[in-house]
Coordinates of C-alpha atoms and ligand atoms in Angstrom, one line a residue:
M1 CA 97.0 30.1 94.2
I2 CA 99.8 32.8 93.6
R3 CA 102.8 31.4 91.4
D4 CA 105.6 34.5 92.5
Q5 CA 104.2 37.1 94.8
E6 CA 106.4 39.9 93.6
T7 CA 105.6 39.3 89.8
V8 CA 101.8 39.5 90.6
N9 CA 102.7 42.6 92.2
I10 CA 104.1 44.1 89.4
L11 CA 101.2 43.4 87.2
L12 CA 99.0 44.2 89.6
D13 CA 100.6 48.1 89.6
T14 CA 101.0 48.1 86.1
I15 CA 96.8 47.5 85.5
S16 CA 96.0 49.8 88.7
R17 CA 98.0 52.7 86.6
F18 CA 97.0 51.6 83.3
V19 CA 93.3 52.3 84.8
R20 CA 93.8 54.9 87.1
E21 CA 96.0 57.2 83.9
R22 CA 94.7 55.8 80.9
L23 CA 90.9 54.8 81.7
V24 CA 89.2 56.7 84.0
P25 CA 89.8 59.9 82.2
Q26 CA 88.0 58.8 79.0
E27 CA 84.9 57.2 81.1
A28 CA 82.4 59.8 80.1
H29 CA 84.0 60.1 76.4
V30 CA 83.4 56.5 75.8
A31 CA 79.5 56.5 77.7
E32 CA 79.1 59.5 74.9
T33 CA 80.1 58.3 72.3
D34 CA 79.5 54.8 72.7
Q35 CA 83.3 53.9 71.6
I36 CA 86.2 52.9 73.0
P37 CA 89.1 55.1 71.2
Q38 CA 91.4 52.6 69.2
E39 CA 94.5 54.0 70.9
L40 CA 93.2 52.6 74.4
V41 CA 92.4 49.3 72.3
D42 CA 96.1 49.1 71.3
E43 CA 97.2 49.7 74.6
M44 CA 95.2 47.2 76.3
K45 CA 96.6 44.6 73.9
E46 CA 100.6 45.9 74.5
L47 CA 100.0 45.3 78.1
G48 CA 98.5 41.3 77.3
L49 CA 95.0 41.8 78.6
F50 CA 93.5 40.1 75.9
G51 CA 95.1 37.2 77.2
L52 CA 95.3 37.1 80.8
S53 CA 93.9 33.6 81.2
I54 CA 95.2 31.8 78.0
P55 CA 97.8 29.5 78.9
E56 CA 101.1 30.9 78.0
E57 CA 102.5 28.3 75.3
Y58 CA 99.6 30.1 73.4
G59 CA 101.0 33.5 73.6
G60 CA 98.9 34.6 77.5
M61 CA 99.7 34.8 80.6
G62 CA 98.2 31.8 81.6
L63 CA 97.3 33.3 85.5
T64 CA 95.7 31.1 87.9
M65 CA 92.1 31.9 89.0
E66 CA 93.6 33.6 91.8
E67 CA 95.6 35.7 90.0
E68 CA 93.2 36.2 87.7
V69 CA 90.5 37.3 90.2
L70 CA 92.8 39.8 91.5
A71 CA 93.8 41.4 88.5
T72 CA 90.1 41.8 88.1
F73 CA 89.3 43.5 91.1
E74 CA 92.0 46.5 89.7
I75 CA 90.1 46.2 86.1
G76 CA 86.9 46.8 87.9
K77 CA 88.2 49.9 89.2
T78 CA 86.7 52.1 86.1
S79 CA 84.0 51.7 83.8
P80 CA 83.0 47.9 83.3
C81 CA 82.5 48.2 79.4
F82 CA 86.3 48.5 78.8
R83 CA 86.8 45.3 80.7
S84 CA 84.2 43.7 78.9
L85 CA 85.6 44.4 75.5
F86 CA 88.5 41.7 76.7
A87 CA 86.8 39.8 79.3
T88 CA 85.2 37.2 76.6
N89 CA 89.2 36.7 75.2
N90 CA 90.0 36.1 79.0
G91 CA 86.6 33.6 79.6
I92 CA 83.3 32.8 77.9
G93 CA 84.8 33.4 74.4
A94 CA 87.9 31.4 74.7
Q95 CA 87.7 28.9 77.9
G96 CA 85.6 26.7 76.0
I97 CA 88.4 26.5 73.3
V98 CA 90.8 26.2 76.1
I99 CA 88.8 24.1 78.5
D100 CA 87.6 21.6 75.9
G101 CA 89.3 22.4 72.5
T102 CA 91.3 20.1 70.3
P103 CA 95.3 20.6 69.9
E104 CA 94.9 21.9 66.8
Q105 CA 91.6 24.4 67.9
K106 CA 94.0 25.3 70.4
R107 CA 96.8 26.0 68.3
H108 CA 94.8 28.3 65.1
Y109 CA 93.0 30.0 67.8
L110 CA 94.0 30.8 71.0
P111 CA 97.7 32.6 70.1
K112 CA 95.2 34.9 68.1
L113 CA 92.5 35.4 70.6
A114 CA 95.6 35.8 73.2
S115 CA 97.2 38.7 71.8
G116 CA 93.8 40.3 70.9
E117 CA 94.0 40.1 67.0
I118 CA 90.7 38.7 67.5
I119 CA 87.8 38.8 70.0
G120 CA 85.8 36.0 71.2
A121 CA 82.5 35.9 71.4
F122 CA 79.7 33.2 73.4
A123 CA 76.7 32.6 72.1
L124 CA 74.4 30.7 74.1
T125 CA 71.0 32.6 74.6
E126 CA 68.3 32.6 71.7
P127 CA 65.0 34.5 71.0
D128 CA 63.1 31.5 73.8
S129 CA 65.8 30.3 75.6
G130 CA 67.5 32.3 77.9
S131 CA 67.4 31.1 82.0
D132 CA 66.3 27.8 80.3
A133 CA 69.5 27.8 78.8
A134 CA 69.0 23.9 77.6
S135 CA 65.8 24.7 75.8
L136 CA 68.2 26.3 73.0
R137 CA 66.8 25.6 69.3
T138 CA 69.8 26.4 67.1
S139 CA 70.5 23.1 65.1
A140 CA 73.2 21.8 63.6
R141 CA 73.0 19.3 61.2
R142 CA 76.0 17.0 59.4
D143 CA 76.2 16.8 56.0
S144 CA 79.6 15.5 55.1
D145 CA 83.3 17.3 56.1
F146 CA 80.8 20.3 57.5
Y147 CA 77.3 21.6 60.1
V148 CA 74.7 23.2 58.4
L149 CA 73.9 25.7 61.5
N150 CA 70.4 26.9 61.7
G151 CA 68.9 29.6 64.7
T152 CA 69.2 33.0 66.2
K153 CA 71.2 33.6 69.5
R154 CA 70.3 36.9 71.1
Y155 CA 72.4 39.6 73.0
I156 CA 75.7 38.2 72.1
T157 CA 78.7 40.2 73.7
N158 CA 81.0 42.0 71.1
A159 CA 79.5 40.2 68.2
P160 CA 79.4 43.3 66.2
E161 CA 83.6 42.8 66.7
A162 CA 83.8 39.3 67.2
G163 CA 86.3 37.1 65.1
I164 CA 85.1 34.3 66.3
F165 CA 82.0 32.8 67.6
T166 CA 81.6 29.7 70.6
V167 CA 78.7 28.7 69.9
M168 CA 76.0 26.0 71.2
A169 CA 73.8 24.0 68.6
R170 CA 71.6 20.9 68.9
T171 CA 73.5 18.0 66.9
T172 CA 70.7 15.5 67.7
P173 CA 67.6 16.8 66.3
D174 CA 65.0 15.0 68.3
S175 CA 66.9 15.7 72.0
R176 CA 65.6 17.7 74.5
G177 CA 67.4 19.6 77.2
A178 CA 71.3 19.2 77.7
Q179 CA 71.4 16.1 75.7
G180 CA 71.8 16.6 72.2
I181 CA 74.0 19.6 72.4
S182 CA 77.4 20.3 70.8
A183 CA 79.9 23.4 71.1
F184 CA 81.5 24.9 67.7
I185 CA 83.8 27.8 67.0
V186 CA 82.0 29.8 64.1
E187 CA 84.6 32.4 62.2
R188 CA 83.4 36.2 61.1
G189 CA 82.5 36.1 57.9
T190 CA 81.5 32.1 57.1
P191 CA 78.4 32.3 54.8
G192 CA 75.1 32.6 56.2
L193 CA 76.2 33.8 59.2
A194 CA 74.6 37.7 59.7
L195 CA 74.9 39.9 62.6
G196 CA 71.8 42.4 63.7
P197 CA 72.0 45.9 64.6
I198 CA 73.7 46.8 67.7
D199 CA 71.0 46.6 70.6
K200 CA 70.6 49.9 72.6
K201 CA 71.3 49.3 76.7
M202 CA 70.6 50.6 79.8
G203 CA 74.4 51.4 80.3
Q204 CA 77.6 49.6 79.3
K205 CA 78.1 52.0 76.8
G206 CA 80.7 51.2 74.9
A207 CA 80.6 47.3 75.1
H208 CA 78.3 46.2 72.3
I209 CA 75.7 43.7 71.8
C210 CA 74.0 42.4 68.8
D211 CA 71.8 39.0 67.5
V212 CA 73.9 36.5 65.7
I213 CA 72.1 34.9 63.0
F214 CA 72.8 31.5 61.3
E215 CA 70.9 30.4 57.8
D216 CA 72.4 27.2 56.5
C217 CA 75.7 29.0 57.8
R218 CA 78.2 26.0 56.6
V219 CA 80.9 24.9 59.4
P220 CA 83.7 22.8 59.0
A221 CA 83.5 19.5 60.9
A222 CA 86.8 20.2 62.5
N223 CA 85.2 23.4 64.2
L224 CA 83.5 20.9 66.9
I225 CA 85.1 22.1 69.8
G226 CA 86.8 19.0 71.0
G227 CA 85.8 16.5 68.4
R228 CA 83.0 15.1 70.2
E229 CA 79.4 15.8 70.0
E230 CA 76.2 16.3 72.8
V231 CA 79.5 17.8 74.9
G232 CA 78.5 21.1 73.9
F233 CA 75.9 22.2 76.8
K234 CA 78.6 20.1 79.5
T235 CA 81.2 22.9 78.3
A236 CA 79.2 25.5 78.3
M237 CA 78.8 25.3 81.8
K238 CA 82.0 24.7 82.7
V239 CA 82.9 28.2 81.0
L240 CA 80.5 29.8 83.2
D241 CA 81.3 28.2 86.5
K242 CA 84.7 30.2 85.9
G243 CA 83.1 33.3 84.0
R244 CA 80.8 33.7 87.5
I245 CA 83.7 33.7 89.7
N246 CA 85.0 36.7 87.3
I247 CA 81.8 38.7 87.5
A248 CA 81.8 38.4 90.9
A249 CA 85.6 39.9 90.9
V250 CA 84.4 43.0 88.3
C251 CA 81.4 43.4 91.3
V252 CA 84.2 43.4 93.5
G253 CA 86.2 46.4 91.7
V254 CA 83.6 48.5 90.6
A255 CA 81.9 48.3 94.5
E256 CA 85.0 49.3 95.5
R257 CA 85.6 52.4 93.4
M258 CA 81.9 53.5 94.1
L259 CA 83.0 53.6 97.7
D260 CA 85.9 55.8 96.9
D261 CA 83.7 57.9 95.3
A262 CA 81.0 58.1 97.7
L263 CA 83.6 58.7 100.6
R264 CA 85.4 61.0 98.8
Y265 CA 82.6 63.5 98.2
A266 CA 81.4 62.8 102.0
M267 CA 84.3 64.1 103.4
E268 CA 83.8 67.1 101.0
R269 CA 80.2 68.3 101.0
K270 CA 79.6 70.1 104.0
Q271 CA 75.6 70.2 105.3
F272 CA 74.6 71.4 108.4
G273 CA 78.2 73.2 108.9
K274 CA 80.1 70.0 108.4
P275 CA 80.9 67.2 106.4
I276 CA 78.4 64.7 105.3
A277 CA 80.6 61.7 106.7
E278 CA 79.9 63.1 110.2
F279 CA 76.8 61.9 109.9
Q280 CA 76.1 58.3 111.6
L281 CA 73.2 57.9 109.1
I282 CA 76.0 58.5 106.1
Q283 CA 78.4 56.4 108.0
A284 CA 76.1 53.5 108.6
M285 CA 75.8 53.3 104.6
L286 CA 79.5 53.5 104.1
A287 CA 80.2 51.3 106.9
D288 CA 77.6 48.3 105.7
S289 CA 79.1 49.1 101.9
K290 CA 82.8 48.6 103.3
A291 CA 81.5 45.2 105.2
E292 CA 79.8 43.7 102.2
I293 CA 82.5 44.2 100.0
Y294 CA 85.0 42.4 102.2
A295 CA 82.7 39.3 102.3
A296 CA 82.5 39.8 98.4
R297 CA 86.1 39.6 98.0
S298 CA 86.8 37.4 100.5
M299 CA 84.4 34.9 99.1
V300 CA 85.7 35.2 95.7
I301 CA 88.9 34.4 96.3
D302 CA 87.9 31.7 98.6
A303 CA 85.9 30.1 95.5
A304 CA 89.4 31.3 93.0
R305 CA 91.5 28.9 95.4
R306 CA 89.4 26.2 95.1
R307 CA 89.1 25.8 91.3
D308 CA 93.4 26.6 91.4
D309 CA 93.1 23.3 93.4
G310 CA 90.9 21.1 90.6
L311 CA 88.2 21.6 93.1
D312 CA 84.2 21.6 91.1
V313 CA 83.1 25.1 92.3
G314 CA 79.8 25.0 90.8
T315 CA 78.5 26.2 94.9
E316 CA 80.8 28.7 95.4
A317 CA 81.2 30.6 92.3
A318 CA 76.9 30.6 92.0
C319 CA 77.3 31.9 95.8
A320 CA 79.9 34.5 94.4
K321 CA 78.2 35.8 91.6
L322 CA 74.5 35.6 93.6
F323 CA 76.5 37.7 96.6
A324 CA 79.1 40.1 94.7
S325 CA 76.2 41.5 92.3
E326 CA 73.2 41.8 95.0
M327 CA 76.0 43.7 97.0
C328 CA 77.2 45.6 94.2
G329 CA 73.3 46.5 93.7
R330 CA 73.5 47.7 97.1
V331 CA 76.9 49.7 97.0
A332 CA 75.5 51.9 93.7
D333 CA 72.0 52.7 95.5
R334 CA 74.1 53.7 98.6
A335 CA 76.6 55.8 96.8
V336 CA 74.1 57.5 94.3
Q337 CA 72.1 58.0 98.1
I338 CA 75.1 60.0 99.2
F339 CA 75.8 61.9 96.4
G340 CA 72.5 63.5 97.0
G341 CA 71.1 65.4 94.1
A342 CA 74.4 65.2 92.5
G343 CA 74.4 61.3 92.4
Y344 CA 70.7 61.8 89.9
L345 CA 73.5 64.3 87.5
A346 CA 75.2 62.3 84.9
E347 CA 77.9 65.0 85.7
Y348 CA 79.3 63.0 88.4
G349 CA 79.3 59.9 87.3
I350 CA 77.7 57.9 89.5
E351 CA 74.4 57.1 88.0
R352 CA 76.5 55.6 85.6
F353 CA 78.2 53.0 87.5
Y354 CA 74.0 52.5 88.7
R355 CA 73.1 51.6 85.6
D356 CA 76.2 49.7 84.7
V357 CA 76.2 47.5 87.4
R358 CA 72.8 46.5 87.0
L359 CA 73.8 43.6 84.4
F360 CA 75.4 41.9 86.7
R361 CA 72.5 40.6 88.3
I362 CA 71.0 39.5 85.0
F363 CA 73.8 38.0 82.7
E364 CA 75.9 34.7 82.9
G365 CA 72.8 33.2 85.3
T366 CA 70.4 35.8 87.1
T367 CA 70.6 35.7 90.7
Q368 CA 67.7 33.8 90.9
I369 CA 69.4 30.7 88.5
Q370 CA 72.4 31.2 90.9
Q371 CA 70.0 30.6 93.9
L372 CA 68.2 27.7 92.1
V373 CA 71.8 26.2 91.7
I374 CA 72.9 27.0 95.3
A375 CA 69.5 24.7 96.2
R376 CA 70.1 22.3 93.6
N377 CA 73.8 21.5 94.4
M378 CA 73.0 21.1 98.0
I379 CA 69.8 18.8 97.8
R380 CA 72.1 17.0 95.4
A381 CA 74.9 16.6 98.6
Q382 CA 72.5 15.7 101.0
A383 CA 70.8 12.8 99.0
D384 CA 74.4 11.4 98.2
Ligands
FAD1 C1 74.1 43.1 78.1 C2 73.9 41.8 77.6 C3 75.0 40.8 77.7 C4 74.9 39.2 77.2 N1 76.0 38.8 76.4 C5 75.7 37.2 76.6 C6 76.5 36.7 75.9 O1 77.3 37.0 75.5 N2 76.3 35.4 75.5 C7 74.9 35.0 75.9 O2 74.6 34.1 75.4 N3 74.1 35.2 76.6 C8 74.3 37.1 76.8 N4 73.3 37.5 77.7 C9 72.3 37.5 77.9 C10 72.1 36.6 79.3 O3 72.6 35.5 79.9 C11 70.7 36.1 79.5 O4 69.8 37.8 79.8 C12 69.9 36.0 81.0 O5 70.6 34.6 81.4 C13 68.7 36.0 81.3 O6 67.9 34.9 80.1 P1 67.1 35.8 79.8 O7 67.1 37.9 79.3 O8 66.4 35.2 78.7 O9 65.6 35.9 80.9 P2 64.7 34.9 81.1 O10 65.4 33.7 81.4 O11 63.3 35.3 80.4 O12 64.1 35.7 82.7 C14 63.1 36.0 83.2 C15 63.3 36.6 84.6 O13 62.7 35.1 85.0 C16 63.4 34.7 85.9 N5 63.4 33.4 86.0 C17 63.6 32.4 84.9 N6 63.5 31.4 85.2 C18 63.0 31.2 86.1 C19 63.0 29.9 87.5 N7 63.2 29.1 86.9 N8 62.6 30.3 88.8 C20 63.1 31.4 89.2 N9 63.0 33.3 88.5 C21 63.0 32.5 86.6 C22 64.8 35.2 85.4 O14 65.8 35.3 86.5 C23 64.5 36.7 85.4 O15 64.3 37.7 86.3 C24 73.6 38.7 77.9 C25 72.7 39.5 77.9 C26 72.5 40.8 78.3 C27 71.8 41.6 78.7

């Protein structure tokens, strides 16, 4: 749903200019240093990028899902590490509070997340619980006005920078599966919360992940999201439904960027006396990429509109994430191929994108998990 086309156009123009003029020139530097310069972080805050999807009453822009994916298409046209820094505040690191938080939790945390004063992280995955997230073992034992958390969370995006963590933990000790899991807001600096060293990754340098370790970490009972036990897994899944549409949108943006770069290169690079863009085998790669990006873009917009209409988008979000992330991998591969030897060299940047986008098929539910979700929903619907 687009509420006011003119306002959205202004926002998209502003983001597009910021991406082109400020972020793209810094891509190589950030990849080398594994750090986003503070001045760029400050500019992201000024532009409101940390609060795109946080309601206006809490200081965010309150974008609808459709407006947000349009913004994400633009944000996607540069290294995904930039987006990663503010994406958790718009997505997995804040939406648990936006969707299911108590009024006090919203009032206390959302304005700080919207302004970028604090970063939010989402801690679901554990060393022995990845795709099978419902098997998580981190425990939260009630002790008067506190819960005492014990366990380890793994691969947590922005954990090194985070001010708060949305943590899924088991409040009912003997429960199994999704039952018995509750969601908590845990503040950085809470005694008993420790961070592991920053993990070295294949790509997306500048975006950081690490372990988050809880050892008798006492969290005020007031920080139980929504004030209710045993609904934390549902909260996490609602957060991920939205997150998957967003990841699909980034995939579209990055794929458009890679295809632009590949097209420009194909029109400049000459072999056999003419630009390689004139060879039909190169054209096939360009055309297949264009068609697949168009398909993914249409899926993302449709899923976003359905979510804005209040419909259950579990299947559509999984379809969009599955198709767009796989599409993005194919476009990255073709782009490297079109660049030839230059595609393999760090200097041209396309190999960096090739590594960066590999993650999209893995996190927020692997491709195989999206397939399982889609098929499970199909079978359920048929049986009803
Ligand atoms: C850079 C990065 C950032 C991340 N950020 C976060 C974060 O902020 N918060 C968070 O909680 N987590 C985060 N994760 C974790 C991420 O969501 C998990 O890595 C992902 O869900 C997969 O879990 P796993 O790594 O344990 O793989 P596994 O679950 O061990 O899967 C290994 C392989 O087995 C396949 N597989 C598993 N089960 C099945 C099945 N039933 N049928 C068919 N195939 C199956 C998988 O698809 C995969 O190919 C992040 C991970 C990375 C790498």
